[in-house]
Amino acid sequence: MPEFDYEYADRQGNLHQGRMVADSAVEAVRQLNVNGQTVVDVSERAAPSAGLLRRRLRAQEVVVALHELATLLEAGVSLSDAVLAQGRGSHHPALAEAFANMATRLGRGENFLSALRACNLPLPDYVFQLVEAGELSGRLANALRQAVAQLEYDNKVAADFRGALAYPAILIVAGLAAVMFVFVFVVPRFSNLLDEGNDLPLLAEVILRTGLWFNDNSALVFAVAGGAVAVAVLLLRQAAFRQRLFDFLALLPVLKDWFSEADTARWASVMSAMLTSRVELMDALGLALRGIRISRRRSGLEQAAGDVRSGAALSDALERRDALTATGYNLVRVGEQSGQLAEMLRSLATLYEENSSRRMKRFLNLVEPLAILLIGGFLGTIMVGIILAITSINEGVL
């Protein structure tokens, strides 16, 4: 069983420290609270190798934990009991530690927002803003539900994006590997046709000499390929490079509308969640901007937020900065006039999400045959070159 260092204050306010054995941090807190003591801190004495063996905490696990917490609060369970229950029910050690830490801080009298910030869970800024709004309005369960819905939406968008780009990437890598294999291992077997002084067709000679060069310099080829992969990985780990790459892709004809609508859908979804939880409009605009990935669109929305700060209506500011479409401006304007801006922004997010999904499917339907044609064209050209070399030799013999 794990050991825990603890610190608590007795009824006279005196601090006591010690070490104890318990099944979990939550159980340690429970044992220390039996006699009316106020737990100040409980921390597990982890084994040296625990960090190496621990599985990485996934974003979906955090979403599930917050969903269960919101469900308990909606059922009337007190916040402290709900947090303790989540500590017992969490399967990942990082989640159990986080909720135990939250339980300890709540026991000291801290509010849920500060306890949540201190536990260092991988959460975006808007979650803390929603929690703060929920505590101030007395609707914490509803605020957590909004946060869970938005986190699930973000995870879905990220998964769809990764899935959309993964398949073309696999096709391209597989095609390059097939072409490399043919050049290194297949074409050199016919290179002896070059040594006999035969008058070969241009395509056949180019293919055979290229294959012979690949075979003679295979170590260099693989070293360059490995270096290129390593450089690509290092560059993709840099946020500035990823931003420039994304901005470049967002300018391409096929991807431009897809990326733009996906960005706008996420912006509208965050705005809707914020306004539903009674977050101030300017705070909601600032937080929603952080989820925009295209620099040009982020700049336009920042300018629109500045116009709103100067007194302009949101719909007019968005239209002035060309941030949405005519349908989007109308939905926002109707929401402002009817007092249902959050609902209209949710409808706008749904509309753009559906359009984005259709464009993603159209992109995949276009990329798959193009990739197959490209790879087949390369391999076919190589095979045609080899066949031309063989047939030209046979014609010379005849």
C-alpha positions as a Markdown table, in Angstrom:
| # | Residue | x | y | z |
|---|---|---|---|---|
| 1 | Met | 0.0 | 0.0 | 0.0 |
| 2 | Pro | 1.2 | 3.5 | -0.7 |
| 3 | Glu | 2.5 | 5.9 | 2.0 |
| 4 | Phe | 1.3 | 9.5 | 2.4 |
| 5 | Asp | 2.8 | 12.5 | 4.1 |
| 6 | Tyr | 0.1 | 14.5 | 5.8 |
| 7 | Glu | -0.5 | 17.8 | 7.6 |
| 8 | Tyr | -3.6 | 18.7 | 9.6 |
| 9 | Ala | -4.9 | 21.2 | 12.1 |
| 10 | Asp | -6.6 | 20.1 | 15.2 |
| 11 | Arg | -9.6 | 21.8 | 16.8 |
| 12 | Gln | -7.3 | 24.2 | 18.7 |
| 13 | Gly | -5.6 | 25.2 | 15.4 |
| 14 | Asn | -2.3 | 23.4 | 16.1 |
| 15 | Leu | -0.6 | 21.9 | 13.1 |
| 16 | His | 0.5 | 18.2 | 13.1 |
| 17 | Gln | 2.6 | 16.4 | 10.5 |
| 18 | Gly | 3.2 | 12.7 | 9.9 |
| 19 | Arg | 3.1 | 9.7 | 7.6 |
| 20 | Met | 0.5 | 7.0 | 7.1 |
| 21 | Val | -0.4 | 4.1 | 4.9 |
| 22 | Ala | -3.7 | 4.1 | 3.0 |
| 23 | Asp | -5.3 | 2.7 | -0.1 |
| 24 | Ser | -5.5 | 6.1 | -1.7 |
| 25 | Ala | -5.1 | 9.8 | -1.0 |
| 26 | Val | -8.9 | 10.1 | -0.7 |
| 27 | Glu | -8.9 | 7.3 | 2.0 |
| 28 | Ala | -6.1 | 9.1 | 3.8 |
| 29 | Val | -8.1 | 12.3 | 3.9 |
| 30 | Arg | -11.2 | 10.3 | 5.1 |
| 31 | Gln | -9.2 | 8.8 | 8.0 |
| 32 | Leu | -7.7 | 12.2 | 9.0 |
| 33 | Asn | -11.2 | 13.8 | 9.0 |
| 34 | Val | -12.7 | 11.3 | 11.5 |
| 35 | Asn | -12.0 | 13.3 | 14.6 |
| 36 | Gly | -13.0 | 16.7 | 13.2 |
| 37 | Gln | -9.5 | 17.6 | 12.1 |
| 38 | Thr | -8.9 | 19.9 | 9.2 |
| 39 | Val | -6.6 | 18.3 | 6.6 |
| 40 | Val | -4.1 | 20.8 | 5.2 |
| 41 | Asp | -2.1 | 18.6 | 2.9 |
| 42 | Val | -1.9 | 14.9 | 1.8 |
| 43 | Ser | 0.8 | 13.8 | -0.7 |
| 44 | Glu | 1.8 | 10.4 | -1.8 |
| 45 | Arg | 5.4 | 9.3 | -1.4 |
| 46 | Ala | 5.8 | 7.9 | -5.0 |
| 47 | Ala | 8.3 | 5.2 | -5.9 |
| 48 | Pro | 11.2 | 6.5 | -8.0 |
| 49 | Ser | 10.1 | 4.5 | -11.1 |
| 50 | Ala | 6.5 | 5.5 | -10.9 |
| 51 | Gly | 6.9 | 8.3 | -13.4 |
| 52 | Leu | 8.5 | 6.0 | -16.0 |
| 53 | Leu | 5.7 | 3.4 | -15.8 |
| 54 | Arg | 2.7 | 5.7 | -15.6 |
| 55 | Arg | 0.5 | 5.9 | -18.6 |
| 56 | Arg | -0.1 | 9.3 | -20.1 |
| 57 | Leu | -3.4 | 10.9 | -19.0 |
| 58 | Arg | -5.7 | 11.2 | -22.1 |
| 59 | Ala | -7.9 | 14.2 | -22.7 |
| 60 | Gln | -11.0 | 12.0 | -22.9 |
| 61 | Glu | -10.4 | 10.6 | -19.4 |
| 62 | Val | -10.5 | 14.2 | -18.1 |
| 63 | Val | -13.7 | 14.8 | -19.9 |
| 64 | Val | -15.3 | 11.7 | -18.5 |
| 65 | Ala | -14.2 | 12.7 | -15.0 |
| 66 | Leu | -15.7 | 16.2 | -15.3 |
| 67 | His | -18.9 | 14.7 | -16.8 |
| 68 | Glu | -19.3 | 12.4 | -13.8 |
| 69 | Leu | -18.7 | 15.3 | -11.4 |
| 70 | Ala | -21.3 | 17.4 | -13.2 |
| 71 | Thr | -23.8 | 14.5 | -13.0 |
| 72 | Leu | -23.2 | 14.1 | -9.2 |
| 73 | Leu | -23.7 | 17.8 | -8.6 |
| 74 | Glu | -26.9 | 17.8 | -10.7 |
| 75 | Ala | -28.2 | 14.9 | -8.6 |
| 76 | Gly | -27.8 | 17.0 | -5.5 |
| 77 | Val | -24.6 | 15.6 | -4.1 |
| 78 | Ser | -22.5 | 18.2 | -2.3 |
| 79 | Leu | -19.4 | 19.5 | -4.0 |
| 80 | Ser | -17.0 | 18.0 | -1.4 |
| 81 | Asp | -18.6 | 14.6 | -1.5 |
| 82 | Ala | -18.7 | 14.6 | -5.3 |
| 83 | Val | -15.0 | 15.5 | -5.5 |
| 84 | Leu | -14.2 | 12.7 | -3.0 |
| 85 | Ala | -16.3 | 10.2 | -5.0 |
| 86 | Gln | -14.4 | 11.2 | -8.1 |
| 87 | Gly | -11.1 | 10.6 | -6.4 |
| 88 | Arg | -12.2 | 7.1 | -5.5 |
| 89 | Gly | -13.7 | 6.3 | -8.9 |
| 90 | Ser | -10.8 | 7.7 | -11.1 |
| 91 | His | -8.8 | 4.9 | -12.6 |
| 92 | His | -5.8 | 7.0 | -13.7 |
| 93 | Pro | -3.4 | 7.9 | -10.9 |
| 94 | Ala | -3.1 | 11.5 | -12.1 |
| 95 | Leu | -6.9 | 12.0 | -11.9 |
| 96 | Ala | -7.0 | 10.4 | -8.4 |
| 97 | Glu | -4.2 | 12.7 | -7.2 |
| 98 | Ala | -5.9 | 15.7 | -8.8 |
| 99 | Phe | -9.3 | 15.1 | -7.1 |
| 100 | Ala | -7.6 | 14.3 | -3.8 |
| 101 | Asn | -5.7 | 17.6 | -4.0 |
| 102 | Met | -9.0 | 19.3 | -4.8 |
| 103 | Ala | -10.7 | 17.6 | -1.8 |
| 104 | Thr | -7.9 | 18.8 | 0.5 |
| 105 | Arg | -8.1 | 22.4 | -0.8 |
| 106 | Leu | -11.9 | 22.4 | -0.5 |
| 107 | Gly | -11.5 | 21.2 | 3.1 |
| 108 | Arg | -9.3 | 24.2 | 3.8 |
| 109 | Gly | -12.1 | 26.5 | 2.6 |
| 110 | Glu | -10.9 | 27.3 | -0.9 |
| 111 | Asn | -13.4 | 27.6 | -3.7 |
| 112 | Phe | -13.6 | 25.1 | -6.5 |
| 113 | Leu | -12.0 | 27.4 | -9.0 |
| 114 | Ser | -8.8 | 27.8 | -7.1 |
| 115 | Ala | -8.8 | 24.0 | -6.3 |
| 116 | Leu | -9.3 | 23.1 | -9.9 |
| 117 | Arg | -6.5 | 25.5 | -11.1 |
| 118 | Ala | -4.1 | 24.0 | -8.5 |
| 119 | Cys | -4.5 | 20.4 | -9.6 |
| 120 | Asn | -2.8 | 21.1 | -13.0 |
| 121 | Leu | -5.2 | 19.1 | -15.2 |
| 122 | Pro | -4.8 | 19.7 | -18.9 |
| 123 | Leu | -7.7 | 22.0 | -19.3 |
| 124 | Pro | -8.2 | 25.1 | -21.6 |
| 125 | Asp | -8.7 | 28.5 | -20.1 |
| 126 | Tyr | -12.4 | 28.6 | -20.9 |
| 127 | Val | -13.1 | 25.8 | -18.5 |
| 128 | Phe | -11.8 | 27.9 | -15.6 |
| 129 | Gln | -13.9 | 30.9 | -16.8 |
| 130 | Leu | -17.0 | 28.7 | -17.0 |
| 131 | Val | -16.4 | 27.4 | -13.5 |
| 132 | Glu | -15.9 | 30.9 | -12.1 |
| 133 | Ala | -19.1 | 32.0 | -13.7 |
| 134 | Gly | -20.9 | 28.9 | -12.4 |
| 135 | Glu | -19.7 | 29.6 | -8.8 |
| 136 | Leu | -20.7 | 33.2 | -9.0 |
| 137 | Ser | -24.2 | 32.4 | -10.3 |
| 138 | Gly | -24.7 | 29.4 | -8.1 |
| 139 | Arg | -25.0 | 27.2 | -11.2 |
| 140 | Leu | -21.8 | 25.2 | -11.0 |
| 141 | Ala | -23.3 | 22.0 | -12.2 |
| 142 | Asn | -24.6 | 23.7 | -15.3 |
| 143 | Ala | -21.3 | 25.4 | -15.9 |
| 144 | Leu | -19.5 | 22.1 | -15.7 |
| 145 | Arg | -21.9 | 20.6 | -18.1 |
| 146 | Gln | -21.2 | 23.4 | -20.6 |
| 147 | Ala | -17.5 | 22.9 | -20.1 |
| 148 | Val | -17.8 | 19.1 | -20.7 |
| 149 | Ala | -19.9 | 19.7 | -23.9 |
| 150 | Gln | -17.3 | 22.1 | -25.2 |
| 151 | Leu | -14.4 | 19.8 | -24.4 |
| 152 | Glu | -16.1 | 16.9 | -26.1 |
| 153 | Tyr | -16.7 | 19.1 | -29.2 |
| 154 | Asp | -13.0 | 20.2 | -29.2 |
| 155 | Asn | -11.9 | 16.5 | -28.9 |
| 156 | Lys | -14.2 | 15.5 | -31.7 |
| 157 | Val | -12.9 | 18.3 | -34.0 |
| 158 | Ala | -9.3 | 17.4 | -33.2 |
| 159 | Ala | -9.9 | 13.7 | -33.8 |
| 160 | Asp | -11.7 | 14.4 | -37.1 |
| 161 | Phe | -8.9 | 16.7 | -38.2 |
| 162 | Arg | -6.2 | 14.1 | -37.4 |
| 163 | Gly | -8.2 | 11.3 | -39.0 |
| 164 | Ala | -8.7 | 13.4 | -42.2 |
| 165 | Leu | -5.0 | 14.1 | -42.6 |
| 166 | Ala | -3.8 | 10.7 | -41.4 |
| 167 | Tyr | -5.1 | 8.7 | -44.4 |
| 168 | Pro | -3.6 | 10.9 | -47.1 |
| 169 | Ala | -0.3 | 10.9 | -45.1 |
| 170 | Ile | -0.3 | 7.1 | -44.9 |
| 171 | Leu | -1.0 | 6.8 | -48.7 |
| 172 | Ile | 1.9 | 9.2 | -49.5 |
| 173 | Val | 4.3 | 7.5 | -47.1 |
| 174 | Ala | 3.4 | 4.0 | -48.5 |
| 175 | Gly | 3.7 | 5.3 | -52.0 |
| 176 | Leu | 7.2 | 6.8 | -51.4 |
| 177 | Ala | 8.2 | 3.6 | -49.7 |
| 178 | Ala | 7.0 | 1.5 | -52.7 |
| 179 | Val | 8.8 | 3.7 | -55.2 |
| 180 | Met | 12.0 | 3.6 | -53.0 |
| 181 | Phe | 11.8 | -0.2 | -52.8 |
| 182 | Val | 11.4 | -0.6 | -56.6 |
| 183 | Phe | 14.4 | 1.8 | -57.3 |
| 184 | Val | 16.7 | 0.2 | -54.7 |
| 185 | Phe | 15.8 | -3.5 | -55.1 |
| 186 | Val | 14.0 | -4.1 | -58.4 |
| 187 | Val | 15.4 | -1.7 | -61.1 |
| 188 | Pro | 19.1 | -2.5 | -60.3 |
| 189 | Arg | 18.5 | -6.2 | -61.4 |
| 190 | Phe | 18.1 | -4.9 | -65.0 |
| 191 | Ser | 21.1 | -2.5 | -64.8 |
| 192 | Asn | 23.2 | -5.0 | -66.8 |
| 193 | Leu | 21.3 | -3.8 | -69.9 |
| 194 | Leu | 23.3 | -0.6 | -69.7 |
| 195 | Asp | 26.7 | -2.3 | -69.8 |
| 196 | Glu | 26.2 | -4.0 | -73.2 |
| 197 | Gly | 26.3 | -0.8 | -75.3 |
| 198 | Asn | 22.6 | -1.2 | -76.2 |
| 199 | Asp | 20.7 | 1.8 | -77.7 |
| 200 | Leu | 17.9 | 2.1 | -75.1 |
| 201 | Pro | 14.9 | 4.4 | -75.2 |
| 202 | Leu | 15.4 | 7.6 | -73.2 |
| 203 | Leu | 12.8 | 6.7 | -70.5 |
| 204 | Ala | 14.3 | 3.2 | -70.1 |
| 205 | Glu | 17.9 | 4.6 | -69.7 |
| 206 | Val | 16.8 | 7.3 | -67.2 |
| 207 | Ile | 14.9 | 4.7 | -65.1 |
| 208 | Leu | 17.8 | 2.2 | -65.1 |
| 209 | Arg | 20.5 | 4.7 | -64.4 |
| 210 | Thr | 18.4 | 6.2 | -61.5 |
| 211 | Gly | 17.9 | 2.7 | -60.1 |
| 212 | Leu | 21.6 | 2.0 | -60.4 |
| 213 | Trp | 22.5 | 5.3 | -58.6 |
| 214 | Phe | 20.0 | 4.4 | -55.8 |
| 215 | Asn | 21.5 | 1.0 | -55.4 |
| 216 | Asp | 25.1 | 2.3 | -55.3 |
| 217 | Asn | 24.2 | 5.1 | -52.8 |
| 218 | Ser | 21.5 | 3.3 | -50.8 |
| 219 | Ala | 23.2 | 4.1 | -47.5 |
| 220 | Leu | 23.2 | 7.8 | -48.4 |
| 221 | Val | 19.6 | 7.7 | -49.6 |
| 222 | Phe | 18.3 | 6.1 | -46.4 |
| 223 | Ala | 20.5 | 8.5 | -44.3 |
| 224 | Val | 19.0 | 11.5 | -46.1 |
| 225 | Ala | 15.5 | 10.1 | -45.7 |
| 226 | Gly | 16.0 | 9.5 | -42.0 |
| 227 | Gly | 17.4 | 13.0 | -41.6 |
| 228 | Ala | 14.5 | 14.5 | -43.4 |
| 229 | Val | 12.1 | 12.7 | -41.1 |
| 230 | Ala | 14.0 | 13.8 | -38.0 |
| 231 | Val | 14.1 | 17.4 | -39.2 |
| 232 | Ala | 10.3 | 17.3 | -40.0 |
| 233 | Val | 9.6 | 16.0 | -36.5 |
| 234 | Leu | 11.7 | 18.7 | -34.8 |
| 235 | Leu | 10.0 | 21.4 | -36.9 |
| 236 | Leu | 6.5 | 20.1 | -36.1 |
| 237 | Arg | 7.3 | 20.3 | -32.4 |
| 238 | Gln | 7.7 | 24.1 | -32.7 |
| 239 | Ala | 4.5 | 26.0 | -32.3 |
| 240 | Ala | 5.7 | 28.8 | -34.7 |
| 241 | Phe | 6.4 | 26.4 | -37.5 |
| 242 | Arg | 3.1 | 24.6 | -37.0 |
| 243 | Gln | 1.3 | 27.9 | -37.2 |
| 244 | Arg | 3.0 | 28.9 | -40.4 |
| 245 | Leu | 2.3 | 25.5 | -41.9 |
| 246 | Phe | -1.3 | 25.7 | -40.9 |
| 247 | Asp | -1.6 | 29.2 | -42.3 |
| 248 | Phe | -0.1 | 28.0 | -45.6 |
| 249 | Leu | -2.5 | 25.0 | -45.8 |
| 250 | Ala | -5.4 | 27.3 | -45.1 |
| 251 | Leu | -4.6 | 29.3 | -48.3 |
| 252 | Leu | -4.9 | 26.2 | -50.6 |
| 253 | Pro | -8.1 | 26.1 | -52.7 |
| 254 | Val | -9.4 | 22.8 | -51.5 |
| 255 | Leu | -8.5 | 23.3 | -47.8 |
| 256 | Lys | -9.3 | 27.0 | -47.4 |
| 257 | Asp | -13.1 | 26.8 | -46.9 |
| 258 | Trp | -12.8 | 23.6 | -44.8 |
| 259 | Phe | -10.3 | 25.1 | -42.3 |
| 260 | Ser | -12.1 | 28.4 | -42.2 |
| 261 | Glu | -15.5 | 26.9 | -41.4 |
| 262 | Ala | -14.0 | 24.5 | -38.8 |
| 263 | Asp | -12.3 | 27.5 | -37.0 |
| 264 | Thr | -15.5 | 29.5 | -37.1 |
| 265 | Ala | -17.6 | 26.6 | -35.7 |
| 266 | Arg | -15.2 | 26.2 | -32.8 |
| 267 | Trp | -15.3 | 30.0 | -32.1 |
| 268 | Ala | -19.1 | 30.1 | -32.2 |
| 269 | Ser | -19.3 | 27.0 | -30.0 |
| 270 | Val | -17.1 | 28.5 | -27.3 |
| 271 | Met | -19.0 | 31.8 | -27.5 |
| 272 | Ser | -22.3 | 29.9 | -27.0 |
| 273 | Ala | -21.0 | 28.0 | -24.0 |
| 274 | Met | -19.6 | 31.1 | -22.4 |
| 275 | Leu | -22.7 | 33.2 | -22.9 |
| 276 | Thr | -25.0 | 30.4 | -21.6 |
| 277 | Ser | -23.0 | 30.4 | -18.4 |
| 278 | Arg | -23.4 | 34.2 | -18.0 |
| 279 | Val | -19.8 | 35.1 | -18.9 |
| 280 | Glu | -19.4 | 38.7 | -19.9 |
| 281 | Leu | -19.4 | 39.2 | -23.7 |
| 282 | Met | -15.8 | 40.7 | -23.9 |
| 283 | Asp | -14.4 | 37.9 | -21.7 |
| 284 | Ala | -16.1 | 35.4 | -23.9 |
| 285 | Leu | -14.7 | 37.0 | -27.1 |
| 286 | Gly | -11.2 | 37.0 | -25.6 |
| 287 | Leu | -11.3 | 33.3 | -24.7 |
| 288 | Ala | -13.0 | 32.2 | -27.9 |
| 289 | Leu | -10.2 | 33.9 | -29.9 |
| 290 | Arg | -7.6 | 31.5 | -28.3 |
| 291 | Gly | -9.2 | 28.6 | -30.1 |
| 292 | Ile | -8.8 | 30.1 | -33.6 |
| 293 | Arg | -6.0 | 28.5 | -35.5 |
| 294 | Ile | -5.8 | 30.6 | -38.7 |
| 295 | Ser | -3.8 | 33.8 | -38.0 |
| 296 | Arg | -5.6 | 35.9 | -40.6 |
| 297 | Arg | -9.0 | 34.9 | -39.2 |
| 298 | Arg | -7.8 | 35.4 | -35.6 |
| 299 | Ser | -6.7 | 38.9 | -36.5 |
| 300 | Gly | -10.1 | 39.8 | -38.0 |
| 301 | Leu | -11.9 | 38.5 | -35.0 |
| 302 | Glu | -9.6 | 40.5 | -32.7 |
| 303 | Gln | -10.4 | 43.6 | -34.6 |
| 304 | Ala | -14.1 | 42.8 | -34.3 |
| 305 | Ala | -13.7 | 42.4 | -30.6 |
| 306 | Gly | -12.1 | 45.8 | -30.5 |
| 307 | Asp | -15.0 | 47.3 | -32.4 |
| 308 | Val | -17.4 | 45.7 | -29.8 |
| 309 | Arg | -15.4 | 47.2 | -27.0 |
| 310 | Ser | -15.8 | 50.6 | -28.7 |
| 311 | Gly | -19.6 | 50.2 | -28.6 |
| 312 | Ala | -20.4 | 48.5 | -31.9 |
| 313 | Ala | -22.9 | 45.6 | -32.0 |
| 314 | Leu | -21.3 | 42.2 | -32.4 |
| 315 | Ser | -23.1 | 41.5 | -35.7 |
| 316 | Asp | -22.0 | 44.8 | -37.2 |
| 317 | Ala | -18.4 | 44.3 | -36.0 |
| 318 | Leu | -18.2 | 40.8 | -37.5 |
| 319 | Glu | -19.7 | 42.0 | -40.8 |
| 320 | Arg | -17.3 | 45.0 | -40.9 |
| 321 | Arg | -14.3 | 42.6 | -40.5 |
| 322 | Asp | -15.7 | 40.0 | -42.9 |
| 323 | Ala | -15.5 | 37.4 | -40.2 |
| 324 | Leu | -18.5 | 35.2 | -41.1 |
| 325 | Thr | -21.0 | 34.7 | -44.0 |
| 326 | Ala | -24.3 | 36.5 | -44.6 |
| 327 | Thr | -26.1 | 33.7 | -42.8 |
| 328 | Gly | -23.8 | 34.1 | -39.8 |
| 329 | Tyr | -24.4 | 37.8 | -39.6 |
| 330 | Asn | -28.2 | 37.3 | -39.7 |
| 331 | Leu | -28.1 | 34.6 | -37.0 |
| 332 | Val | -26.0 | 36.8 | -34.7 |
| 333 | Arg | -28.2 | 39.9 | -35.4 |
| 334 | Val | -31.4 | 37.9 | -34.6 |
| 335 | Gly | -29.8 | 36.6 | -31.4 |
| 336 | Glu | -28.9 | 40.2 | -30.3 |
| 337 | Gln | -32.4 | 41.5 | -31.1 |
| 338 | Ser | -34.2 | 38.6 | -29.4 |
| 339 | Gly | -31.9 | 38.2 | -26.4 |
| 340 | Gln | -31.0 | 34.7 | -27.5 |
| 341 | Leu | -27.5 | 35.2 | -28.7 |
| 342 | Ala | -26.1 | 32.1 | -27.1 |
| 343 | Glu | -28.8 | 29.9 | -28.8 |
| 344 | Met | -28.1 | 31.6 | -32.2 |
| 345 | Leu | -24.4 | 31.1 | -31.8 |
| 346 | Arg | -25.0 | 27.4 | -31.0 |
| 347 | Ser | -27.0 | 27.1 | -34.2 |
| 348 | Leu | -24.2 | 28.9 | -36.1 |
| 349 | Ala | -21.7 | 26.5 | -34.7 |
| 350 | Thr | -23.8 | 23.5 | -35.8 |
| 351 | Leu | -24.2 | 25.0 | -39.2 |
| 352 | Tyr | -20.5 | 25.5 | -39.7 |
| 353 | Glu | -19.7 | 22.1 | -38.2 |
| 354 | Glu | -21.9 | 20.4 | -40.7 |
| 355 | Asn | -20.4 | 22.4 | -43.6 |
| 356 | Ser | -16.9 | 21.6 | -42.4 |
| 357 | Ser | -17.7 | 17.9 | -42.2 |
| 358 | Arg | -19.0 | 17.9 | -45.7 |
| 359 | Arg | -15.9 | 19.7 | -47.0 |
| 360 | Met | -13.7 | 17.2 | -45.1 |
| 361 | Lys | -15.4 | 14.3 | -46.8 |
| 362 | Arg | -15.1 | 16.0 | -50.1 |
| 363 | Phe | -11.4 | 16.5 | -49.5 |
| 364 | Leu | -10.9 | 12.8 | -48.6 |
| 365 | Asn | -12.9 | 11.8 | -51.7 |
| 366 | Leu | -10.5 | 13.9 | -53.8 |
| 367 | Val | -7.3 | 12.9 | -52.1 |
| 368 | Glu | -7.7 | 9.2 | -52.2 |
| 369 | Pro | -8.0 | 8.8 | -56.0 |
| 370 | Leu | -5.3 | 11.5 | -56.6 |
| 371 | Ala | -2.9 | 9.7 | -54.3 |
| 372 | Ile | -3.6 | 6.3 | -55.9 |
| 373 | Leu | -3.1 | 7.8 | -59.4 |
| 374 | Leu | 0.1 | 9.6 | -58.3 |
| 375 | Ile | 1.6 | 6.4 | -56.8 |
| 376 | Gly | 0.4 | 4.2 | -59.6 |
| 377 | Gly | 1.8 | 6.7 | -62.2 |
| 378 | Phe | 5.2 | 6.6 | -60.6 |
| 379 | Leu | 5.3 | 2.8 | -60.4 |
| 380 | Gly | 3.8 | 2.5 | -63.8 |
| 381 | Thr | 6.4 | 4.8 | -65.3 |
| 382 | Ile | 9.2 | 2.6 | -63.7 |
| 383 | Met | 7.6 | -0.6 | -65.1 |
| 384 | Val | 7.2 | 0.9 | -68.5 |
| 385 | Gly | 10.8 | 2.0 | -68.6 |
| 386 | Ile | 12.0 | -1.6 | -67.6 |
| 387 | Ile | 9.7 | -3.1 | -70.2 |
| 388 | Leu | 10.9 | -0.7 | -72.9 |
| 389 | Ala | 14.5 | -1.7 | -72.1 |
| 390 | Ile | 13.7 | -5.4 | -72.3 |
| 391 | Thr | 11.7 | -5.1 | -75.6 |
| 392 | Ser | 14.4 | -2.9 | -77.2 |
| 393 | Ile | 17.1 | -5.6 | -76.4 |
| 394 | Asn | 14.8 | -8.3 | -77.8 |
| 395 | Glu | 14.3 | -6.3 | -81.0 |
| 396 | Gly | 18.0 | -5.8 | -81.3 |
| 397 | Val | 18.6 | -9.6 | -81.0 |
| 398 | Leu | 16.0 | -10.4 | -83.6 |
